PDB file of C-alpha atoms in Angstrom:
ATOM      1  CA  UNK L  21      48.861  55.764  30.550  1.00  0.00           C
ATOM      2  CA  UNK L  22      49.159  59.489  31.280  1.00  0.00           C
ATOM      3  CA  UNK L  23      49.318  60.475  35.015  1.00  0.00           C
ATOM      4  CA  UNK L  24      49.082  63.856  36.714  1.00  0.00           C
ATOM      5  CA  UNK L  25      50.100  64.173  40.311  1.00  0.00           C
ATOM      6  CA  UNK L  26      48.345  67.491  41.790  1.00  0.00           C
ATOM      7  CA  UNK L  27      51.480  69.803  42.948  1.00  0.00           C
ATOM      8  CA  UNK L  28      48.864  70.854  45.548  1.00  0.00           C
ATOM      9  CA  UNK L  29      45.970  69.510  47.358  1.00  0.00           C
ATOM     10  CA  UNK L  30      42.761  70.766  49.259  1.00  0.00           C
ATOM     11  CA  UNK L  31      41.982  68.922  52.583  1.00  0.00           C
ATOM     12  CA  UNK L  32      38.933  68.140  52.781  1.00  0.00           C
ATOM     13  CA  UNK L  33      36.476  69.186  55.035  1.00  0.00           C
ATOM     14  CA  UNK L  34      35.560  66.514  57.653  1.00  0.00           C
ATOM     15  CA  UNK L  35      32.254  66.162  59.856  1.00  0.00           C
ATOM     16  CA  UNK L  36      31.206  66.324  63.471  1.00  0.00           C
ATOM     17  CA  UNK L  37      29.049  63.752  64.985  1.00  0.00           C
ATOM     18  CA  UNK L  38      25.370  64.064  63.671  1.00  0.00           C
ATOM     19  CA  UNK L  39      22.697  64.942  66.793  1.00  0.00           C
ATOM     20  CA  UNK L  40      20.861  61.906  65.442  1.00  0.00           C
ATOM     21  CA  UNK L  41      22.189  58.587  65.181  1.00  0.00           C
ATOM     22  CA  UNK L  42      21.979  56.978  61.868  1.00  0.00           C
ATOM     23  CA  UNK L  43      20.017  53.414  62.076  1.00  0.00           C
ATOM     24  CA  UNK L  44      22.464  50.270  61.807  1.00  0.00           C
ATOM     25  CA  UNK L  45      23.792  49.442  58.408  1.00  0.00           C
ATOM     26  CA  UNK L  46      23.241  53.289  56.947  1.00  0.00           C
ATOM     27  CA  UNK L  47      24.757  53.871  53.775  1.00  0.00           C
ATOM     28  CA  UNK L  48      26.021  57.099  52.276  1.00  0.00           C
ATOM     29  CA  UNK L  49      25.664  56.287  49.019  1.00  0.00           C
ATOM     30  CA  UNK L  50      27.778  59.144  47.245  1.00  0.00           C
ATOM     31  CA  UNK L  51      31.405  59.711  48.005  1.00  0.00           C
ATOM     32  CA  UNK L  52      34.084  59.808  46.425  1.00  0.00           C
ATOM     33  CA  UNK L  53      38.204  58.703  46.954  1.00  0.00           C
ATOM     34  CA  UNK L  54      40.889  60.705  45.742  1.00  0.00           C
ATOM     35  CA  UNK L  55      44.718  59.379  46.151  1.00  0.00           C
ATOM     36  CA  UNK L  56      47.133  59.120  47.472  1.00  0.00           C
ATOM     37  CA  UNK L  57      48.448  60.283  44.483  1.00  0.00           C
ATOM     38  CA  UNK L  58      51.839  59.066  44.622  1.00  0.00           C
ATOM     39  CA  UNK L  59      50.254  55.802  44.443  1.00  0.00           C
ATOM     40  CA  UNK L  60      46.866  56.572  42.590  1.00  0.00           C
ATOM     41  CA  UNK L  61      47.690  59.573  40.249  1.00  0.00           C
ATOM     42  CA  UNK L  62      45.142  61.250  38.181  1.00  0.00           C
ATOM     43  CA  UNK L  63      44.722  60.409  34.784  1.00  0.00           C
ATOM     44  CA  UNK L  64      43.131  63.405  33.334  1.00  0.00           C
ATOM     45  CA  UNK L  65      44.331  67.246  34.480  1.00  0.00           C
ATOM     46  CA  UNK L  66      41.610  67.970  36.511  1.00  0.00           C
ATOM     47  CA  UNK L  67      39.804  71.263  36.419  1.00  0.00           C
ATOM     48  CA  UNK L  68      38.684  71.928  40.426  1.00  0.00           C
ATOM     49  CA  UNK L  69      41.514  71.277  43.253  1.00  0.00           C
ATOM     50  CA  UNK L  70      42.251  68.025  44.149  1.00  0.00           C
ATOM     51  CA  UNK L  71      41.564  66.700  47.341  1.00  0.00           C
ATOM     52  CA  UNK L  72      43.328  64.716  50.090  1.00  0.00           C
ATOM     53  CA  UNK L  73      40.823  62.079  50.131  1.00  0.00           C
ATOM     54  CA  UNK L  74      41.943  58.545  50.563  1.00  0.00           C
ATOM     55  CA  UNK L  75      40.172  55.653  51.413  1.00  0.00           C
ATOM     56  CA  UNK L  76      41.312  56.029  54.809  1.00  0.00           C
ATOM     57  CA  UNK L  77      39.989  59.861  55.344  1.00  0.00           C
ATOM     58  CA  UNK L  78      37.066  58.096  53.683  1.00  0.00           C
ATOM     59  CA  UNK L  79      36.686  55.597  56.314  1.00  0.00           C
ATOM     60  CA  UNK L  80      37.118  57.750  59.101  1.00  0.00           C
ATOM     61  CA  UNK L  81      34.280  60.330  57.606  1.00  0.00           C
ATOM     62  CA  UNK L  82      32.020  57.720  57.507  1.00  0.00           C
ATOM     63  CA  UNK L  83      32.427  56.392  61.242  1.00  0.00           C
ATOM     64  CA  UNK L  84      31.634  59.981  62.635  1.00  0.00           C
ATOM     65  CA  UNK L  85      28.944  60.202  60.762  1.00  0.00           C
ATOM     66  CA  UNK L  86      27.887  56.591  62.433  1.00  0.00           C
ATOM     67  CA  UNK L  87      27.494  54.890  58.530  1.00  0.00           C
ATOM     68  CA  UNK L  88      28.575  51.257  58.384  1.00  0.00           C
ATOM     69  CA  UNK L  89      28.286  51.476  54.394  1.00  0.00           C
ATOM     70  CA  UNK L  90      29.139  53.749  51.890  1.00  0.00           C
ATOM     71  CA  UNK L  91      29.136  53.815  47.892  1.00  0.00           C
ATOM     72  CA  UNK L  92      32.560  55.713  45.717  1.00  0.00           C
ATOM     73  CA  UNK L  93      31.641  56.889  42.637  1.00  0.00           C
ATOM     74  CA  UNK L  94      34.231  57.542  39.852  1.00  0.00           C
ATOM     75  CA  UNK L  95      35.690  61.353  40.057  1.00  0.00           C
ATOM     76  CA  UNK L  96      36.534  62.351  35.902  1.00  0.00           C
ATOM     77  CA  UNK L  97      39.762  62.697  36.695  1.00  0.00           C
ATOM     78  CA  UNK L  98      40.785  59.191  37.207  1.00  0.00           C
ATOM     79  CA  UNK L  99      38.774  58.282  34.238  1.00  0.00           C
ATOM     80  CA  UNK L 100      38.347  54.405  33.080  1.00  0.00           C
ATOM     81  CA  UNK L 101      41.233  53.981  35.430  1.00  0.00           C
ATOM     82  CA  UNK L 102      39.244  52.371  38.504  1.00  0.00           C
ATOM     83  CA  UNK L 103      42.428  51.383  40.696  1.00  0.00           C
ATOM     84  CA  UNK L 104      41.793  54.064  43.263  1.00  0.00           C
ATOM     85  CA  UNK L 105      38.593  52.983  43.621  1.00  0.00           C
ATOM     86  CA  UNK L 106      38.964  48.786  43.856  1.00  0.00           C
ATOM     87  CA  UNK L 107      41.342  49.782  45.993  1.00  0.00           C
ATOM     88  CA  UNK L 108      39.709  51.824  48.378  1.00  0.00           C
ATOM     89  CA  UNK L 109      36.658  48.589  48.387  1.00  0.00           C
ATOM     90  CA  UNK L 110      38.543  46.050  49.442  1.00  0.00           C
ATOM     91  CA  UNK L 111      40.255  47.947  51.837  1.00  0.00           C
ATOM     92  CA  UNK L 112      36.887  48.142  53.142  1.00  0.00           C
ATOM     93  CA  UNK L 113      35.893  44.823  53.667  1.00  0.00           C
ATOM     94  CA  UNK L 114      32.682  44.878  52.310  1.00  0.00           C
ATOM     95  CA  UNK L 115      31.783  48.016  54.061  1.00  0.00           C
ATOM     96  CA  UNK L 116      31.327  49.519  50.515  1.00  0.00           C
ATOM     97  CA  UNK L 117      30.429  49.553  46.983  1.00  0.00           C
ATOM     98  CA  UNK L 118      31.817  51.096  43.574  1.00  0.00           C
ATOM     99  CA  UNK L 119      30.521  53.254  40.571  1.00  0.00           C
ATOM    100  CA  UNK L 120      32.895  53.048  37.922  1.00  0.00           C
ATOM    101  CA  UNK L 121      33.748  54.385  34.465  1.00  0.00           C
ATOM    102  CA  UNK L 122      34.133  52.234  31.498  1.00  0.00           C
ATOM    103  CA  UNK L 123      33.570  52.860  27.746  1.00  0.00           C
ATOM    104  CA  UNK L 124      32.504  50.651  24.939  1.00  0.00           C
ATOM    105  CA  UNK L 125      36.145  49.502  24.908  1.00  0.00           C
ATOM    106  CA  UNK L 126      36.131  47.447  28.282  1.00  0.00           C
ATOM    107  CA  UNK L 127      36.238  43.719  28.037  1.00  0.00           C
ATOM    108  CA  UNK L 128      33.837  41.474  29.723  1.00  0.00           C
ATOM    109  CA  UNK L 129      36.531  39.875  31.728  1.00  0.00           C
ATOM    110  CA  UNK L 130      37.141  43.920  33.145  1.00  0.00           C
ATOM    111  CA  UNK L 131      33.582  43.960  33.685  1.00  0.00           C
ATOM    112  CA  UNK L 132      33.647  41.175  35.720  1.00  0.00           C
ATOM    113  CA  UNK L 133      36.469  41.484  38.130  1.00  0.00           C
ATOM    114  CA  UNK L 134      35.022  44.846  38.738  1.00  0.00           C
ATOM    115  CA  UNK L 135      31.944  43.538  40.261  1.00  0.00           C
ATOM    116  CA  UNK L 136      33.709  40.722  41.942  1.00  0.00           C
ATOM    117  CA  UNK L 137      35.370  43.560  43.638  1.00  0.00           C
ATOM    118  CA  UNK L 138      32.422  45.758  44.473  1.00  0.00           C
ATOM    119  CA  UNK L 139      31.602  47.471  41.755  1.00  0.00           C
ATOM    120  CA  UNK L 140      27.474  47.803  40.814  1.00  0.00           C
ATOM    121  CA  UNK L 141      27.157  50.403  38.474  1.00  0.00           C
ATOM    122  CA  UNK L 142      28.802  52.093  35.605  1.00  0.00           C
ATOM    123  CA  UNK L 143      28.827  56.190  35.439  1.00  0.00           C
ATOM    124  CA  UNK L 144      27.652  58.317  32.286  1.00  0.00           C
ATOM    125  CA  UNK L 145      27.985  61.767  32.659  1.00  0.00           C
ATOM    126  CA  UNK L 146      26.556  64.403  29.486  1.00  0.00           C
ATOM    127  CA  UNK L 147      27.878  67.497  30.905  1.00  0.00           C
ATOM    128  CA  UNK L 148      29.910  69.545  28.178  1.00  0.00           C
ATOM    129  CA  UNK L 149      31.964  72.554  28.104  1.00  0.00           C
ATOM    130  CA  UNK L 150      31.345  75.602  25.920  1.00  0.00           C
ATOM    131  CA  UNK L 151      33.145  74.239  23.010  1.00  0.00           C
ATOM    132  CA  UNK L 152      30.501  71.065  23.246  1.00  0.00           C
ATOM    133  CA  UNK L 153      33.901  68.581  24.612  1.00  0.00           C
ATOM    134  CA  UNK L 154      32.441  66.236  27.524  1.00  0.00           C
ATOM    135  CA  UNK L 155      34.406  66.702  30.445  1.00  0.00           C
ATOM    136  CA  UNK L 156      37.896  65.018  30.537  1.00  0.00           C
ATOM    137  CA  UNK L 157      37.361  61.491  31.576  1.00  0.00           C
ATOM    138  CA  UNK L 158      33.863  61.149  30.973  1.00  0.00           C
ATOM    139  CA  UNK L 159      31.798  58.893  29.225  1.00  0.00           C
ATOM    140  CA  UNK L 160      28.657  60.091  27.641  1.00  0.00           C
ATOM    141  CA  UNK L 161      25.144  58.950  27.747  1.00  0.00           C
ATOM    142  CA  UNK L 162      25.982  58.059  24.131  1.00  0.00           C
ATOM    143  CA  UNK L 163      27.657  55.244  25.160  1.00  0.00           C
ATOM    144  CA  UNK L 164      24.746  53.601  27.591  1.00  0.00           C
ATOM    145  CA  UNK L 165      22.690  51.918  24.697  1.00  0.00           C
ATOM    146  CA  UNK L 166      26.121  49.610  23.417  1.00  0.00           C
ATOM    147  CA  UNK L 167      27.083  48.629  27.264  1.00  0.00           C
ATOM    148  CA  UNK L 168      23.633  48.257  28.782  1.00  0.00           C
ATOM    149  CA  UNK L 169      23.478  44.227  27.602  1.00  0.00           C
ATOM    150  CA  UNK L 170      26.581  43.841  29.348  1.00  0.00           C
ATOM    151  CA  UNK L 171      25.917  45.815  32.069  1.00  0.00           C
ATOM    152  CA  UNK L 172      22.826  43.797  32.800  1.00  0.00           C
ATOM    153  CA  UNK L 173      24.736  40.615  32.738  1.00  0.00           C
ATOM    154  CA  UNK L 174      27.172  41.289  35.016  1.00  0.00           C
ATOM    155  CA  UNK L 175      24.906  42.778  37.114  1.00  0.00           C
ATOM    156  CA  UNK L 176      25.733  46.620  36.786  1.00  0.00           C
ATOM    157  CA  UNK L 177      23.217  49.400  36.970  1.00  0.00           C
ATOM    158  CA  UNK L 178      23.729  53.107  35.464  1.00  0.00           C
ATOM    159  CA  UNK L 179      24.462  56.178  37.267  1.00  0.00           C
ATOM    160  CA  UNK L 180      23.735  59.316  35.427  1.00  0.00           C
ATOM    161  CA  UNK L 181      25.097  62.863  36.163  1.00  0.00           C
ATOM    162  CA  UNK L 182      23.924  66.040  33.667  1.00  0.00           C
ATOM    163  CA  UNK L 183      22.584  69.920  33.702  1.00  0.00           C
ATOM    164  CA  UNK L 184      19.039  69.092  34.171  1.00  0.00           C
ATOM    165  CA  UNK L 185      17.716  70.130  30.923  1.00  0.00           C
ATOM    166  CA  UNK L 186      19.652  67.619  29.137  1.00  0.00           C
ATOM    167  CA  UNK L 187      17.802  64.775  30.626  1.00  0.00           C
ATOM    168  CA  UNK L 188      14.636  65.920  28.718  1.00  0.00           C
ATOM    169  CA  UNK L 189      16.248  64.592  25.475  1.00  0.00           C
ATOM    170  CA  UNK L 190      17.725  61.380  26.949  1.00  0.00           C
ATOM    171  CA  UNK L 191      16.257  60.166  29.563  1.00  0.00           C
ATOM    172  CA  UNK L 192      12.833  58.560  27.945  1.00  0.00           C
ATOM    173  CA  UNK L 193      15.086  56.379  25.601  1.00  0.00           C
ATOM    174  CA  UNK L 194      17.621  55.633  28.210  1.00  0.00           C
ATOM    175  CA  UNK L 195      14.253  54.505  30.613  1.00  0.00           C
ATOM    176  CA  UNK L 196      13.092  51.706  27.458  1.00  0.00           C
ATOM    177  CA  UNK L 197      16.626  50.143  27.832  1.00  0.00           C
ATOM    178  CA  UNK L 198      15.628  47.926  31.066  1.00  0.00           C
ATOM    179  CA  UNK L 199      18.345  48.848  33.263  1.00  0.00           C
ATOM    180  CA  UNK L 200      18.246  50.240  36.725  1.00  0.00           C
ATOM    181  CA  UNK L 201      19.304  54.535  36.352  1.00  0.00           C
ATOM    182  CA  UNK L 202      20.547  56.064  39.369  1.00  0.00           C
ATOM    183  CA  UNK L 203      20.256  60.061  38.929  1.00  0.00           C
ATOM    184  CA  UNK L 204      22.745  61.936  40.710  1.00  0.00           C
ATOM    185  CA  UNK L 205      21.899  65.252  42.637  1.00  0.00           C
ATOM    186  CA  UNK L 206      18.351  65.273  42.412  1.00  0.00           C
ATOM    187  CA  UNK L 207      18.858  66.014  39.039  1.00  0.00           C
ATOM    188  CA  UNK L 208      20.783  68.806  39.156  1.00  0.00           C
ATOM    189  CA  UNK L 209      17.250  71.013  38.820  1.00  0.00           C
ATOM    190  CA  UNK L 210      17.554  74.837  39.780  1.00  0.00           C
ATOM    191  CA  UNK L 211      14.513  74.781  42.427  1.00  0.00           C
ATOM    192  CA  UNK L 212      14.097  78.161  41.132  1.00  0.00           C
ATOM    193  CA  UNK L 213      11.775  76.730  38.544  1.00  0.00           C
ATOM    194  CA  UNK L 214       9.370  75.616  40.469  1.00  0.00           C
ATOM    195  CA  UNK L 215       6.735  72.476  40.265  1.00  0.00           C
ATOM    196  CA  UNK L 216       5.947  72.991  36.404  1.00  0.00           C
ATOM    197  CA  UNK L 217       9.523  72.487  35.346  1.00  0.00           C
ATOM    198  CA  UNK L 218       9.440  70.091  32.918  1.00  0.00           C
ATOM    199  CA  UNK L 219      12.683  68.232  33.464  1.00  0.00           C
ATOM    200  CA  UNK L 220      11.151  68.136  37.255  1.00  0.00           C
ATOM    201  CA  UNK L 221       7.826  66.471  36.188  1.00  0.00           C
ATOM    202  CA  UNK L 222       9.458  64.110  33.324  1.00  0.00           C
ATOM    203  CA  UNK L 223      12.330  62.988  37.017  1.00  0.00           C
ATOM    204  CA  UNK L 224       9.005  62.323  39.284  1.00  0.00           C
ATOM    205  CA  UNK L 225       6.970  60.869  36.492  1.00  0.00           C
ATOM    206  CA  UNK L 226       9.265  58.416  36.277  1.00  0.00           C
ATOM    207  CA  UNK L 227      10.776  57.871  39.723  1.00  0.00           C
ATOM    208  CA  UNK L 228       7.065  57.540  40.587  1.00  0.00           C
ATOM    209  CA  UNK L 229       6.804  54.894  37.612  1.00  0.00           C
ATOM    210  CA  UNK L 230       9.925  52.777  39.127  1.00  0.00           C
ATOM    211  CA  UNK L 231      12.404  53.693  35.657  1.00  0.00           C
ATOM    212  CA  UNK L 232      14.856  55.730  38.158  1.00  0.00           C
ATOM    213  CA  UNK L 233      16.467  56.232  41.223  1.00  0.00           C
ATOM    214  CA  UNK L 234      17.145  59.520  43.250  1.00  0.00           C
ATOM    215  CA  UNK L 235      19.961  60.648  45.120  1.00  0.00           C
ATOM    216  CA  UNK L 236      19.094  62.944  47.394  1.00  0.00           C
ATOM    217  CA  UNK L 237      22.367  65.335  47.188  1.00  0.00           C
ATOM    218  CA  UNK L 238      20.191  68.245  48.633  1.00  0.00           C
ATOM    219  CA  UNK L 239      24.359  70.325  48.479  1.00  0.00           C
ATOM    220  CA  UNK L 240      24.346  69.995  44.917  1.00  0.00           C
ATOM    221  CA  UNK L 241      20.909  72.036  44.468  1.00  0.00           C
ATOM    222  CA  UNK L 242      19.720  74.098  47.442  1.00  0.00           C
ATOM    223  CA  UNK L 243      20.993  76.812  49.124  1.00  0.00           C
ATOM    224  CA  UNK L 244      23.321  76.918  51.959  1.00  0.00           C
ATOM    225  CA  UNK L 245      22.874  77.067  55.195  1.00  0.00           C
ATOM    226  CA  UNK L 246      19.570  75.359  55.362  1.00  0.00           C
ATOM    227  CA  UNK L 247      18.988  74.279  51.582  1.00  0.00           C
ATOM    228  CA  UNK L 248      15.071  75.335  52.625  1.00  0.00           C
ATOM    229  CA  UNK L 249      14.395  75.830  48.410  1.00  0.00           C
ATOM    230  CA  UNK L 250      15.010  72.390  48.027  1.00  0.00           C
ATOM    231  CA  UNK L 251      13.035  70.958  49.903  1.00  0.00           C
ATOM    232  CA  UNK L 252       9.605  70.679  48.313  1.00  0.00           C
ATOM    233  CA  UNK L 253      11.850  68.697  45.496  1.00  0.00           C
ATOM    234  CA  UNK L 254      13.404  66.564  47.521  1.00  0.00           C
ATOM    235  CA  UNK L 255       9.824  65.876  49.339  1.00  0.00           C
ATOM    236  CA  UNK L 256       8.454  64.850  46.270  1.00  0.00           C
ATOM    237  CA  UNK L 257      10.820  62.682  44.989  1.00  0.00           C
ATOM    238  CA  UNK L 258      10.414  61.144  48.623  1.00  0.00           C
ATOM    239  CA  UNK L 259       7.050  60.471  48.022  1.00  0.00           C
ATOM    240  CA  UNK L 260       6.812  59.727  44.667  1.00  0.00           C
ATOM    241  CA  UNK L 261       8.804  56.916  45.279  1.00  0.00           C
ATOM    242  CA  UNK L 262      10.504  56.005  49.320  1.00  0.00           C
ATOM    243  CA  UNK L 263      11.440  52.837  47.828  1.00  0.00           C
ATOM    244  CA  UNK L 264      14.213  53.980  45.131  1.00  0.00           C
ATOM    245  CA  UNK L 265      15.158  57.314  46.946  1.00  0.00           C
ATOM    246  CA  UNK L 266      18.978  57.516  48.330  1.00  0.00           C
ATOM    247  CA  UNK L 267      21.029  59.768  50.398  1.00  0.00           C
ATOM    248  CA  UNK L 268      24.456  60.871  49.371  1.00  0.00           C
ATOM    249  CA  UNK L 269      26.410  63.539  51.456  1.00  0.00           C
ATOM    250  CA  UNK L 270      28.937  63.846  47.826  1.00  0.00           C
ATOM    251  CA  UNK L 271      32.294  64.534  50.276  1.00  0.00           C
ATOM    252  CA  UNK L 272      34.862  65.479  49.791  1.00  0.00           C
ATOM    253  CA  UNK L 273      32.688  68.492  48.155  1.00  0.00           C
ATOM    254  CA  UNK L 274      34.898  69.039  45.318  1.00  0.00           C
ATOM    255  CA  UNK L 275      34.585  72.401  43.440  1.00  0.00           C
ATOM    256  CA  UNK L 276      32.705  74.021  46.958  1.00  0.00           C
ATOM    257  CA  UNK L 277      35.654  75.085  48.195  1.00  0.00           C
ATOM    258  CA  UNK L 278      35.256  76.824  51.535  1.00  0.00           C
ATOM    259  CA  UNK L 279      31.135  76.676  50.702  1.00  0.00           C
ATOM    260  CA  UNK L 280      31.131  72.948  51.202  1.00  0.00           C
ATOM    261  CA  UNK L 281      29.080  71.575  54.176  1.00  0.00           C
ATOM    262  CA  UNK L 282      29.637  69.610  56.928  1.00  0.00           C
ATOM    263  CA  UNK L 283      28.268  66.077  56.277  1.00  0.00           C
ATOM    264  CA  UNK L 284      26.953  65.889  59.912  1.00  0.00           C
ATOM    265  CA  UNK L 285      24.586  68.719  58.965  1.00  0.00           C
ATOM    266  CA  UNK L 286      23.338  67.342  56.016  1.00  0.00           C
ATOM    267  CA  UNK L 287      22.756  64.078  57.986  1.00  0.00           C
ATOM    268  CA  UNK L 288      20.770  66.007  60.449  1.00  0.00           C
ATOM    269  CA  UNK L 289      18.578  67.731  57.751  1.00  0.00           C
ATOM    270  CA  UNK L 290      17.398  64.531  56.042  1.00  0.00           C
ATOM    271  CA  UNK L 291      16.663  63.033  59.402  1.00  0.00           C
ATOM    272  CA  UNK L 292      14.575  65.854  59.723  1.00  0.00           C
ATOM    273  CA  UNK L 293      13.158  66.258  56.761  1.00  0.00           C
ATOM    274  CA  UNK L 294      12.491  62.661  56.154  1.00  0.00           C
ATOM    275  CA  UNK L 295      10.134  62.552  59.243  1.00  0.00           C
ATOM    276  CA  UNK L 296       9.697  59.198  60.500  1.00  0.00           C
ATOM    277  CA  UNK L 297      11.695  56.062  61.858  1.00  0.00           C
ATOM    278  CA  UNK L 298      10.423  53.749  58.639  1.00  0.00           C
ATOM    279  CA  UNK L 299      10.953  56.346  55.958  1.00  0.00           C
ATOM    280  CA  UNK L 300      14.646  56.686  57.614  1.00  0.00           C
ATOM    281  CA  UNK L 301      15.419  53.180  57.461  1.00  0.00           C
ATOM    282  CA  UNK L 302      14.442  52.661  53.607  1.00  0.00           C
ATOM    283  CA  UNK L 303      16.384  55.720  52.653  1.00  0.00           C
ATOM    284  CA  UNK L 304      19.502  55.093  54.839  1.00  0.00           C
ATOM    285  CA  UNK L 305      19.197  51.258  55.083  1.00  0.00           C
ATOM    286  CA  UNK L 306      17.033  49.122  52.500  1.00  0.00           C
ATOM    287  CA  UNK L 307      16.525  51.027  49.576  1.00  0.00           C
ATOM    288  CA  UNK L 308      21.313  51.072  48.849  1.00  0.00           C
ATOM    289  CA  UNK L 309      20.927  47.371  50.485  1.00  0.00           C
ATOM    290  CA  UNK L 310      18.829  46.184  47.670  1.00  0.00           C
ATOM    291  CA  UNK L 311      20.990  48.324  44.818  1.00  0.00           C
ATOM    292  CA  UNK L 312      23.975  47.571  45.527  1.00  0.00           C
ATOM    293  CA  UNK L 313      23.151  44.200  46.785  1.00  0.00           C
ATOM    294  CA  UNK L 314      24.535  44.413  50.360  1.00  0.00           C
ATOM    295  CA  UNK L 315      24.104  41.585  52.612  1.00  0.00           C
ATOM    296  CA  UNK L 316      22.598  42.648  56.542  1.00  0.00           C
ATOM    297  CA  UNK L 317      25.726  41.977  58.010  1.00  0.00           C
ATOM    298  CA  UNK L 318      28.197  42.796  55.284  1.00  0.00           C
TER     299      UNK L 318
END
C-alpha cells in the first residue's frame, strides 16, 4: 500500500474554554485524526496541508471544550485505510466513535471488526474535481446502493458529504434505501440562496420527514466571525427536526488555514443559538447517544 508522509505539517488550531459549560456526556460529533505520520502515513497525496492532529491533540481539544464524547470521521487522504482511526477509538476508551471509508471491496469480516471497534457509519463523499475524478480516497455515492444491506447488518449508518446541488439528484433514491444518512455541513448550502433553494427545501423536507440527519457544521457554511447568514438554516433544520440534528465543531479545520475558528466559539454560538436547556441536551447529548449507540456512562 502506497504511503505519503507530509514533509511538513500545520498545527492545528486549539480552543479556549467555552463561557458555557457543555451538559455531561456532550458529543462533538465531527472531528477528525491525522497521524502521527511516522506511524499512520497518508495513503493518498493530499491536496490541503496536513495537520498535526493525533488522537492525543484530539483528546485534549475535546476536554477544553468540556465534551466527554466525540465522533472521527475518515479524512480522504487515509482512504479505506482506517488504522489511524481504530486507533485513535480505542485509545479512547469508549469516549468515541468512528466514520469510516470502505468500498464495495471490503469483506464482511472488515465490516465487522470495524464496528466492534467503534465504528457506526461508513462515509460517501460525491465531490469531483474539474476533470469529473472524485477526490483521491473517496468513495462515491455510487457505491451506497451495493453496501447498504451490509451496512444495515452490521449496524452501520451513512454519512454523506457533497456541493449542495448534487444532493438534488441523489438524495431521494439514496432516502428509499432504509438506512440512517447523516449529512455533513448542513449540506454544504450557500445561505446566499435563501429559503426557496431547492436543495434547502428537498434537506428540510426530509430531515422534517425523519430520512436524514444534520450536522450542524455552521464553519463550513456561514461567515466568519459570527456566521449570522447561517443562521436561519441552521434554525430550521433545528426545528424541523431537534431529534436528528448534531453538532460538529469539524477540527482540526483543514483547508481554513489561518480562517479556521476556535472550537470554543463555535460551542458558545450553538449554545446560544440553540436557546434552551432541553434543546441543548438532545443536540449535544441524546440525539449522537442514540446514533452512534453510546451507553450513559460510556
Amino acid at each position: 500500500m502506497t504511503a505519503y508522509i507530509p514533509a511538513t505539517v500545520e498545527t492545528p488550531r486549539m480552543p479556549g474554554r467555552p463561557r458555557h459549560a457543555l451538559p455531561p456526556f456532550a458529543c462533538d460529533a465531527h472531528c477528525h485524526v491525522f497521524g502521527p505520520y511516522d506511524r499512520f502515513p497518508l495513503r493518498h497525496p493530499s491536496s490541503y496541508a496536513a495537520p498535526d492532529a493525533p488522537a492525543a491533540r484530539h483528546l485534549a481539544m475535546l476536554d477544553t471544550l468540556g465534551a466527554q464524547r466525540g465522533v472521527l470521521v475518515q479524512p480522504a487522504p487515509y482512504g479505506t485505510d482506517a488504522t489511524a482511526l481504530l486507533d485513535a477509538l480505542a485509545q479512547a476508551g469508549g469516549r468515541l466513535r468512528g466514520v469510516a471509508v470502505a468500498d464495495s471491496e471490503v469483506s464482511d469480516a472488515q465490516l465487522a471488526a470495524w464496528h466492534e471497534g467503534g465504528v457506526r457509519a461508513l462515509r460517501f463523499v460525491e465531490a469531483r474535481d474539474p476533470a469529473g475524478r472524485l477526490f483521491a480516497g473517496s468513495v462515491g455515492f455510487d457505491r451506497l446502493a451495493a453496501l447498504a444491506p451490509r451496512m444495515k447488518r452490521h449496524g452501520l449508518h451513512a454519512q454523506l458529504w457533497a456541493p449542495c446541488d448534487v444532493y438534488l439528484a441523489h438524495l431521494p433514491a439514496m432516502a428509499r434505501l432504509g438506512l440512517p444518512l447523516v449529512i455533513d455541513h448542513m449540506g454544504s448550502l450557500a445561505p446566499s440562496r435563501g429559503p426557496r433553494d431547492p436543495v434547502f427545501t428537498l434537506l428540510r423536507e426530509l430531515l422534517a420527514d425523519g430520512a436524514i440527519w444534520m450536522k450542524l457544521t455552521v464553519c463550513r457554511v456561514g461567515t466568519a466571525p459570527d456566521y449570522e447568514d447561517a443562521r436561519a438554516l441552521h434554525d430550521a433544520f433545528v426545528a424541523a427536526n431537534p431529534e436528528q440534528v448534531l453538532w460538529g465543531s469539524d477540527w482540526p479545520f483543514v483547508r481554513m488555514g489561518e480562517k479556521a475558528p476556535a472550537a470554543d466559539a463555535l460551542v458558545d454560538l450553538a449554545w446560544d443559538w440553540l436557546g434552551s436547556d432541553g434543546l441543548r441536551r438532545k443536540v449535544w447529548v441524546d440525539n449522537p447517544a442514540r446514533l452512534y449507540g453510546f451507553t450513559p456512562t460510556a
